[in-house]
mmCIF file of C-alpha atoms in Angstrom:
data_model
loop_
_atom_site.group_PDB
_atom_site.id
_atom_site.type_symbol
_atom_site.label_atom_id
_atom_site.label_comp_id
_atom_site.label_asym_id
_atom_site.label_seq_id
_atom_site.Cartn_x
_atom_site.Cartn_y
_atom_site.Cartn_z
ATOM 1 C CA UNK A 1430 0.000 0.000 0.000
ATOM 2 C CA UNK A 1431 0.719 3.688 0.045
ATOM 3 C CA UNK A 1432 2.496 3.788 -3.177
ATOM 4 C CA UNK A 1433 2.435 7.353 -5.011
ATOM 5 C CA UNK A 1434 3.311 7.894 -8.932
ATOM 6 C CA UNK A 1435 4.493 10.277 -11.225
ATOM 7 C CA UNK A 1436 6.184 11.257 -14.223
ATOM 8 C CA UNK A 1437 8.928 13.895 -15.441
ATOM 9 C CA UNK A 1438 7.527 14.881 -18.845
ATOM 10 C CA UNK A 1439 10.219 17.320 -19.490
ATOM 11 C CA UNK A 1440 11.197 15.455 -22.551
ATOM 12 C CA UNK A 1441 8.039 14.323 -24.764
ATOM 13 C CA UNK A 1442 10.017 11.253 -25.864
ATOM 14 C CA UNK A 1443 11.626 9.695 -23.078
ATOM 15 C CA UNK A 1444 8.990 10.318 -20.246
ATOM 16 C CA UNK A 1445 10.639 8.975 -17.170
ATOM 17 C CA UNK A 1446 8.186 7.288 -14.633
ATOM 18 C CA UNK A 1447 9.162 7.852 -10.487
ATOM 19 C CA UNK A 1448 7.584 6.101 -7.884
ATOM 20 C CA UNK A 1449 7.395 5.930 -3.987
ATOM 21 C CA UNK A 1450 6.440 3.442 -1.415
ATOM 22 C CA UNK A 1451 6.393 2.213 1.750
ATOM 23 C CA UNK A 1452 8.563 -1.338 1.894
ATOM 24 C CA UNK A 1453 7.436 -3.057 4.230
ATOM 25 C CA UNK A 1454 9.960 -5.972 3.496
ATOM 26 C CA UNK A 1455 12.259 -3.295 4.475
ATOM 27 C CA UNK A 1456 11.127 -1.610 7.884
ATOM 28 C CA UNK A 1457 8.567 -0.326 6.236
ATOM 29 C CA UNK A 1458 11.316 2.431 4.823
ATOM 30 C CA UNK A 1459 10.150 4.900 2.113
ATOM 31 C CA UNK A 1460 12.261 3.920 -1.317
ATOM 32 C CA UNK A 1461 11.692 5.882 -4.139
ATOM 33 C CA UNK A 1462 12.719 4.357 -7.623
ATOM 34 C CA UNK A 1463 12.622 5.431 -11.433
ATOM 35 C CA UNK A 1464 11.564 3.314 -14.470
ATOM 36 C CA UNK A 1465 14.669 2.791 -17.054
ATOM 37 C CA UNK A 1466 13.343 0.927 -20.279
ATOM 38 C CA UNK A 1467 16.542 -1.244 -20.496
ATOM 39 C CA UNK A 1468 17.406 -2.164 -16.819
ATOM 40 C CA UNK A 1469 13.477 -1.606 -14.916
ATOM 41 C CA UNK A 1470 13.054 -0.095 -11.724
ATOM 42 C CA UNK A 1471 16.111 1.220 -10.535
ATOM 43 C CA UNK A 1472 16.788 3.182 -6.676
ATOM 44 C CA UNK A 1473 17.080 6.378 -6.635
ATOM 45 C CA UNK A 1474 18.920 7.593 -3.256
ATOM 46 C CA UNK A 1475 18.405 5.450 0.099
ATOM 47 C CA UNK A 1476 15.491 3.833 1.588
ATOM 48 C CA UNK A 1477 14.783 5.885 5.131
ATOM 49 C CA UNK A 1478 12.021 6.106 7.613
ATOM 50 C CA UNK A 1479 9.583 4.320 9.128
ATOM 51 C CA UNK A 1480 6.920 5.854 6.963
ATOM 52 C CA UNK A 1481 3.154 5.734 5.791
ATOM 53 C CA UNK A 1482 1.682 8.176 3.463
ATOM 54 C CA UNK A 1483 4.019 8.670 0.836
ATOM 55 C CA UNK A 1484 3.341 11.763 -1.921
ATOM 56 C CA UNK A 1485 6.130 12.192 -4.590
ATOM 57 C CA UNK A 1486 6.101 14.916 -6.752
ATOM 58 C CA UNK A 1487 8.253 15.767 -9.546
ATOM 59 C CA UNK A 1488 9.123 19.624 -9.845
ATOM 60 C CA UNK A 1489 9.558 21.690 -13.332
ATOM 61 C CA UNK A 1490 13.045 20.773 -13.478
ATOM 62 C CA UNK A 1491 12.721 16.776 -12.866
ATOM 63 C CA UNK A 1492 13.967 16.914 -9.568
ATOM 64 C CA UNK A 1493 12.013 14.099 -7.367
ATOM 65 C CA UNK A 1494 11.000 15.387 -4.021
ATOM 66 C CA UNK A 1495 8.771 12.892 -1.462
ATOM 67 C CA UNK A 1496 6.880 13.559 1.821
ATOM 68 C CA UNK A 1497 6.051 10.951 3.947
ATOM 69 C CA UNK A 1498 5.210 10.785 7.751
ATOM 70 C CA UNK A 1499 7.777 9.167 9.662
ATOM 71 C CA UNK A 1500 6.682 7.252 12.249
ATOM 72 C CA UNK A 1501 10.447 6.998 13.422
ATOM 73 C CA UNK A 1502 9.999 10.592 13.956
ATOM 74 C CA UNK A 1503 6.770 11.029 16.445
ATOM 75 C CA UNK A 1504 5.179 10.780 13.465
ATOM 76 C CA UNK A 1505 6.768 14.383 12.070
ATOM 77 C CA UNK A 1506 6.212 15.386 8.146
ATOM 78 C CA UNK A 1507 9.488 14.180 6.054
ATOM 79 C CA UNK A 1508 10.402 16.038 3.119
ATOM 80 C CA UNK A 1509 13.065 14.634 0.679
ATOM 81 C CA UNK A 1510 14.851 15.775 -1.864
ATOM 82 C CA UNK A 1511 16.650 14.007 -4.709
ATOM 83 C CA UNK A 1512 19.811 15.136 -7.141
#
């Protein structure tokens, strides 16, 4: 569950699909990946948190950025950033 979508459309041809979600095979850390038509999913930074409610958004330049609450956190707002 809790999995949030979307897409960097800065290039018409080579649209490049992000997603975030809560793995909870993994401490129920929020990991964030990208779609790449030759090798599939692929990380993009670190898994981190003990999250629920993950909302990625992709700003005007295709940087990712994802807010989550971390329960790790008392359950604080987490904003992250990707390069």
């Amino acid at each position: 569950g809790f999995i949030s979508i979307d897409i960097d459309k800065r290039d018409k041809w080579n649209n490049v699909t992000y997603a975030s979600y809560v793995d909870y095979d993994n401490g129920k850390k929020i990991s964030v990946m990208k779609w790449d038509p030759i090798k599939g999913w692929i990380d993009v930074g670190t898994a981190v948190g003990n999250g629920v409610y993950s909302s990625l958004k992709i700003d005007k330049n295709g940087v990712p950025f994802n807010a989550f609450q971390d329960m790790g956190k008392g359950n604080k707002a987490t904003l992250m950033k990707f390069d």
